[in-house]
Amino acid sequence: MAFHSSHKSWCVITSAPADRNSGASSGGRNSDGTFAPGNPGKPKGSRHRATQAIQELLDKDGEALTRKAVEMALAGDTTALRLCLERIAPARKDAPVKFDLPPMESAQDATEAAQAVLQAVSEGELTPLEGASVMALVEAYRKTLETTELESRIAALEAEI
């Protein structure tokens, strides 16, 4: 154990538990820059002590804090009001998109669908970001249709054999 002073505050530095390798014998890094085996680090899912302490306080006083925030919001505190409204009705991450998209019954129909998406973006019906999202859906569906077509063609060829 050692004492360390920095920025006018004191903290206690303790050594690692006996069942953990301190990294001293882990060999440093591999030739590719990754860490060599030896120091397992924190267990998966473990939390920092400060996070645990805050969570403990919230578990104990969360209901009272929520009640107080609502009271402050109702009394006209705009920051508390914004906080409460963000919890009740969070900002939407995205919105539904409506525009004409031709039906896709084969992988080749994806060309027409892609053209419709590009047309909607160029005419301002869709933002470029919305267009990219829809195009990704079109592409995923095209791949599904293509795979289905290939499976049926393979099955037909196998039936001929």
C-alpha atoms as a PDB file:
ATOM      1  CA  MET A   1       0.000   0.000   0.000  1.00  0.00           C
ATOM      2  CA  ALA A   2       1.227   3.508  -0.838  1.00  0.00           C
ATOM      3  CA  PHE A   3      -0.060   7.011  -0.399  1.00  0.00           C
ATOM      4  CA  HIS A   4      -0.163   9.341  -3.346  1.00  0.00           C
ATOM      5  CA  SER A   5      -0.695  13.108  -3.316  1.00  0.00           C
ATOM      6  CA  SER A   6      -1.917  14.994  -6.337  1.00  0.00           C
ATOM      7  CA  HIS A   7      -3.987  18.148  -6.767  1.00  0.00           C
ATOM      8  CA  LYS A   8      -4.342  18.674  -2.997  1.00  0.00           C
ATOM      9  CA  SER A   9      -6.192  15.397  -2.468  1.00  0.00           C
ATOM     10  CA  TRP A  10      -4.994  12.130  -1.012  1.00  0.00           C
ATOM     11  CA  CYS A  11      -5.845   8.672  -2.231  1.00  0.00           C
ATOM     12  CA  VAL A  12      -4.791   5.231  -1.150  1.00  0.00           C
ATOM     13  CA  ILE A  13      -3.256   2.968  -3.772  1.00  0.00           C
ATOM     14  CA  THR A  14      -3.565  -0.706  -2.949  1.00  0.00           C
ATOM     15  CA  SER A  15      -2.013  -3.657  -4.707  1.00  0.00           C
ATOM     16  CA  ALA A  16      -4.050  -5.963  -6.944  1.00  0.00           C
ATOM     17  CA  PRO A  17      -5.714  -9.022  -5.397  1.00  0.00           C
ATOM     18  CA  ALA A  18      -3.508 -12.107  -5.214  1.00  0.00           C
ATOM     19  CA  ASP A  19      -5.609 -13.983  -7.798  1.00  0.00           C
ATOM     20  CA  ARG A  20      -4.890 -11.336 -10.463  1.00  0.00           C
ATOM     21  CA  ASN A  21      -1.745 -10.958 -12.456  1.00  0.00           C
ATOM     22  CA  SER A  22      -0.549  -7.361 -12.114  1.00  0.00           C
ATOM     23  CA  GLY A  23       0.697  -7.410 -15.675  1.00  0.00           C
ATOM     24  CA  ALA A  24       4.326  -7.395 -14.595  1.00  0.00           C
ATOM     25  CA  SER A  25       4.887 -10.862 -16.025  1.00  0.00           C
ATOM     26  CA  SER A  26       2.446 -10.599 -18.921  1.00  0.00           C
ATOM     27  CA  GLY A  27       5.211  -9.871 -21.387  1.00  0.00           C
ATOM     28  CA  GLY A  28       3.899  -6.462 -22.492  1.00  0.00           C
ATOM     29  CA  ARG A  29       2.530  -6.422 -26.009  1.00  0.00           C
ATOM     30  CA  ASN A  30       2.528  -8.858 -28.899  1.00  0.00           C
ATOM     31  CA  SER A  31       4.238  -7.976 -32.180  1.00  0.00           C
ATOM     32  CA  ASP A  32       0.869  -6.853 -33.603  1.00  0.00           C
ATOM     33  CA  GLY A  33       0.410  -4.339 -30.769  1.00  0.00           C
ATOM     34  CA  THR A  34      -2.235  -6.265 -28.820  1.00  0.00           C
ATOM     35  CA  PHE A  35      -1.708  -7.080 -25.179  1.00  0.00           C
ATOM     36  CA  ALA A  36      -0.086 -10.401 -24.382  1.00  0.00           C
ATOM     37  CA  PRO A  37      -2.033 -12.891 -22.238  1.00  0.00           C
ATOM     38  CA  GLY A  38      -1.665 -12.602 -18.496  1.00  0.00           C
ATOM     39  CA  ASN A  39      -3.730  -9.716 -17.158  1.00  0.00           C
ATOM     40  CA  PRO A  40      -7.412 -10.510 -17.461  1.00  0.00           C
ATOM     41  CA  GLY A  41      -8.507  -6.997 -16.470  1.00  0.00           C
ATOM     42  CA  LYS A  42     -11.872  -6.398 -14.860  1.00  0.00           C
ATOM     43  CA  PRO A  43     -14.482  -9.141 -15.079  1.00  0.00           C
ATOM     44  CA  LYS A  44     -17.098  -8.625 -17.801  1.00  0.00           C
ATOM     45  CA  GLY A  45     -20.017  -6.539 -16.647  1.00  0.00           C
ATOM     46  CA  SER A  46     -18.194  -5.088 -13.654  1.00  0.00           C
ATOM     47  CA  ARG A  47     -18.711  -1.399 -12.947  1.00  0.00           C
ATOM     48  CA  HIS A  48     -16.465   1.352 -11.698  1.00  0.00           C
ATOM     49  CA  ARG A  49     -16.762   2.085  -7.978  1.00  0.00           C
ATOM     50  CA  ALA A  50     -18.101   5.594  -8.596  1.00  0.00           C
ATOM     51  CA  THR A  51     -20.791   4.203 -10.915  1.00  0.00           C
ATOM     52  CA  GLN A  52     -21.761   1.657  -8.283  1.00  0.00           C
ATOM     53  CA  ALA A  53     -21.986   4.364  -5.608  1.00  0.00           C
ATOM     54  CA  ILE A  54     -24.174   6.585  -7.786  1.00  0.00           C
ATOM     55  CA  GLN A  55     -26.430   3.658  -8.682  1.00  0.00           C
ATOM     56  CA  GLU A  56     -26.783   2.820  -4.987  1.00  0.00           C
ATOM     57  CA  LEU A  57     -27.855   6.394  -4.207  1.00  0.00           C
ATOM     58  CA  LEU A  58     -30.335   6.408  -7.080  1.00  0.00           C
ATOM     59  CA  ASP A  59     -31.779   3.070  -5.993  1.00  0.00           C
ATOM     60  CA  LYS A  60     -32.321   4.453  -2.514  1.00  0.00           C
ATOM     61  CA  ASP A  61     -33.512   7.990  -3.376  1.00  0.00           C
ATOM     62  CA  GLY A  62     -34.631   7.686  -6.996  1.00  0.00           C
ATOM     63  CA  GLU A  63     -38.335   7.988  -6.237  1.00  0.00           C
ATOM     64  CA  ALA A  64     -37.847  11.114  -4.090  1.00  0.00           C
ATOM     65  CA  LEU A  65     -35.620  12.692  -6.758  1.00  0.00           C
ATOM     66  CA  THR A  66     -38.209  11.995  -9.437  1.00  0.00           C
ATOM     67  CA  ARG A  67     -40.983  13.465  -7.293  1.00  0.00           C
ATOM     68  CA  LYS A  68     -38.868  16.590  -6.635  1.00  0.00           C
ATOM     69  CA  ALA A  69     -38.086  17.024 -10.350  1.00  0.00           C
ATOM     70  CA  VAL A  70     -41.796  16.844 -11.190  1.00  0.00           C
ATOM     71  CA  GLU A  71     -42.629  19.350  -8.423  1.00  0.00           C
ATOM     72  CA  MET A  72     -39.961  21.744  -9.723  1.00  0.00           C
ATOM     73  CA  ALA A  73     -41.228  21.352 -13.290  1.00  0.00           C
ATOM     74  CA  LEU A  74     -44.787  22.088 -12.206  1.00  0.00           C
ATOM     75  CA  ALA A  75     -43.517  25.153 -10.294  1.00  0.00           C
ATOM     76  CA  GLY A  76     -42.044  26.538 -13.530  1.00  0.00           C
ATOM     77  CA  ASP A  77     -38.409  25.367 -13.466  1.00  0.00           C
ATOM     78  CA  THR A  78     -37.734  25.061 -17.212  1.00  0.00           C
ATOM     79  CA  THR A  79     -34.721  22.769 -16.794  1.00  0.00           C
ATOM     80  CA  ALA A  80     -36.724  20.355 -14.648  1.00  0.00           C
ATOM     81  CA  LEU A  81     -39.608  20.603 -17.122  1.00  0.00           C
ATOM     82  CA  ARG A  82     -37.299  19.741 -20.038  1.00  0.00           C
ATOM     83  CA  LEU A  83     -35.845  16.808 -18.078  1.00  0.00           C
ATOM     84  CA  CYS A  84     -39.311  15.443 -17.282  1.00  0.00           C
ATOM     85  CA  LEU A  85     -40.551  15.868 -20.861  1.00  0.00           C
ATOM     86  CA  GLU A  86     -37.450  14.144 -22.274  1.00  0.00           C
ATOM     87  CA  ARG A  87     -38.281  11.127 -20.105  1.00  0.00           C
ATOM     88  CA  ILE A  88     -41.987  11.131 -20.960  1.00  0.00           C
ATOM     89  CA  ALA A  89     -41.602  11.718 -24.708  1.00  0.00           C
ATOM     90  CA  PRO A  90     -37.989  11.190 -25.797  1.00  0.00           C
ATOM     91  CA  ALA A  91     -36.821  12.673 -29.082  1.00  0.00           C
ATOM     92  CA  ARG A  92     -37.506  10.350 -31.977  1.00  0.00           C
ATOM     93  CA  LYS A  93     -34.446   8.798 -33.526  1.00  0.00           C
ATOM     94  CA  ASP A  94     -36.078   8.576 -36.931  1.00  0.00           C
ATOM     95  CA  ALA A  95     -39.470   9.021 -38.523  1.00  0.00           C
ATOM     96  CA  PRO A  96     -41.478   6.910 -40.952  1.00  0.00           C
ATOM     97  CA  VAL A  97     -40.792   7.666 -44.599  1.00  0.00           C
ATOM     98  CA  LYS A  98     -43.587   7.719 -47.196  1.00  0.00           C
ATOM     99  CA  PHE A  99     -42.919   7.674 -50.922  1.00  0.00           C
ATOM    100  CA  ASP A 100     -43.750   5.440 -53.889  1.00  0.00           C
ATOM    101  CA  LEU A 101     -41.518   2.382 -54.073  1.00  0.00           C
ATOM    102  CA  PRO A 102     -42.212  -0.130 -56.835  1.00  0.00           C
ATOM    103  CA  PRO A 103     -42.865  -3.702 -55.711  1.00  0.00           C
ATOM    104  CA  MET A 104     -39.862  -6.015 -55.699  1.00  0.00           C
ATOM    105  CA  GLU A 105     -40.657  -9.564 -56.720  1.00  0.00           C
ATOM    106  CA  SER A 106     -37.269 -10.432 -58.177  1.00  0.00           C
ATOM    107  CA  ALA A 107     -33.694  -9.339 -57.643  1.00  0.00           C
ATOM    108  CA  GLN A 108     -33.837  -7.365 -60.900  1.00  0.00           C
ATOM    109  CA  ASP A 109     -36.744  -5.283 -59.557  1.00  0.00           C
ATOM    110  CA  ALA A 110     -34.265  -3.792 -57.089  1.00  0.00           C
ATOM    111  CA  THR A 111     -32.922  -1.618 -59.913  1.00  0.00           C
ATOM    112  CA  GLU A 112     -36.303   0.079 -60.266  1.00  0.00           C
ATOM    113  CA  ALA A 113     -36.597   0.421 -56.497  1.00  0.00           C
ATOM    114  CA  ALA A 114     -33.122   1.976 -56.281  1.00  0.00           C
ATOM    115  CA  GLN A 115     -34.074   4.381 -59.075  1.00  0.00           C
ATOM    116  CA  ALA A 116     -37.212   5.369 -57.128  1.00  0.00           C
ATOM    117  CA  VAL A 117     -35.122   6.072 -54.020  1.00  0.00           C
ATOM    118  CA  LEU A 118     -32.653   8.206 -55.990  1.00  0.00           C
ATOM    119  CA  GLN A 119     -35.554  10.052 -57.612  1.00  0.00           C
ATOM    120  CA  ALA A 120     -37.138  10.755 -54.198  1.00  0.00           C
ATOM    121  CA  VAL A 121     -33.839  12.107 -52.857  1.00  0.00           C
ATOM    122  CA  SER A 122     -33.282  14.288 -55.928  1.00  0.00           C
ATOM    123  CA  GLU A 123     -36.819  15.732 -55.664  1.00  0.00           C
ATOM    124  CA  GLY A 124     -36.464  16.413 -51.934  1.00  0.00           C
ATOM    125  CA  GLU A 125     -39.057  13.838 -50.813  1.00  0.00           C
ATOM    126  CA  LEU A 126     -36.309  12.087 -48.847  1.00  0.00           C
ATOM    127  CA  THR A 127     -33.180  13.445 -47.219  1.00  0.00           C
ATOM    128  CA  PRO A 128     -29.924  11.849 -48.348  1.00  0.00           C
ATOM    129  CA  LEU A 129     -29.702  10.088 -44.970  1.00  0.00           C
ATOM    130  CA  GLU A 130     -33.236   8.708 -45.320  1.00  0.00           C
ATOM    131  CA  GLY A 131     -32.435   7.671 -48.884  1.00  0.00           C
ATOM    132  CA  ALA A 132     -29.340   5.810 -47.724  1.00  0.00           C
ATOM    133  CA  SER A 133     -31.371   4.004 -45.059  1.00  0.00           C
ATOM    134  CA  VAL A 134     -34.070   2.986 -47.535  1.00  0.00           C
ATOM    135  CA  MET A 135     -31.420   1.961 -50.068  1.00  0.00           C
ATOM    136  CA  ALA A 136     -29.862  -0.338 -47.457  1.00  0.00           C
ATOM    137  CA  LEU A 137     -33.277  -1.959 -46.951  1.00  0.00           C
ATOM    138  CA  VAL A 138     -33.716  -2.347 -50.714  1.00  0.00           C
ATOM    139  CA  GLU A 139     -30.280  -3.962 -50.976  1.00  0.00           C
ATOM    140  CA  ALA A 140     -30.955  -6.357 -48.096  1.00  0.00           C
ATOM    141  CA  TYR A 141     -34.279  -7.367 -49.651  1.00  0.00           C
ATOM    142  CA  ARG A 142     -32.603  -7.770 -53.066  1.00  0.00           C
ATOM    143  CA  LYS A 143     -30.086 -10.156 -51.544  1.00  0.00           C
ATOM    144  CA  THR A 144     -32.917 -12.140 -49.956  1.00  0.00           C
ATOM    145  CA  LEU A 145     -34.756 -12.352 -53.291  1.00  0.00           C
ATOM    146  CA  GLU A 146     -31.545 -13.294 -55.099  1.00  0.00           C
ATOM    147  CA  THR A 147     -30.820 -16.063 -52.593  1.00  0.00           C
ATOM    148  CA  THR A 148     -34.364 -17.387 -52.942  1.00  0.00           C
ATOM    149  CA  GLU A 149     -34.072 -17.361 -56.745  1.00  0.00           C
ATOM    150  CA  LEU A 150     -30.722 -19.172 -56.589  1.00  0.00           C
ATOM    151  CA  GLU A 151     -32.141 -21.804 -54.226  1.00  0.00           C
ATOM    152  CA  SER A 152     -35.063 -22.491 -56.549  1.00  0.00           C
ATOM    153  CA  ARG A 153     -32.754 -22.729 -59.587  1.00  0.00           C
ATOM    154  CA  ILE A 154     -30.447 -25.135 -57.757  1.00  0.00           C
ATOM    155  CA  ALA A 155     -33.427 -27.222 -56.672  1.00  0.00           C
ATOM    156  CA  ALA A 156     -34.652 -27.353 -60.300  1.00  0.00           C
ATOM    157  CA  LEU A 157     -31.196 -28.418 -61.518  1.00  0.00           C
ATOM    158  CA  GLU A 158     -30.971 -31.101 -58.833  1.00  0.00           C
ATOM    159  CA  ALA A 159     -34.401 -32.399 -59.820  1.00  0.00           C
ATOM    160  CA  GLU A 160     -33.177 -32.832 -63.421  1.00  0.00           C
ATOM    161  CA  ILE A 161     -30.194 -34.916 -62.312  1.00  0.00           C
END
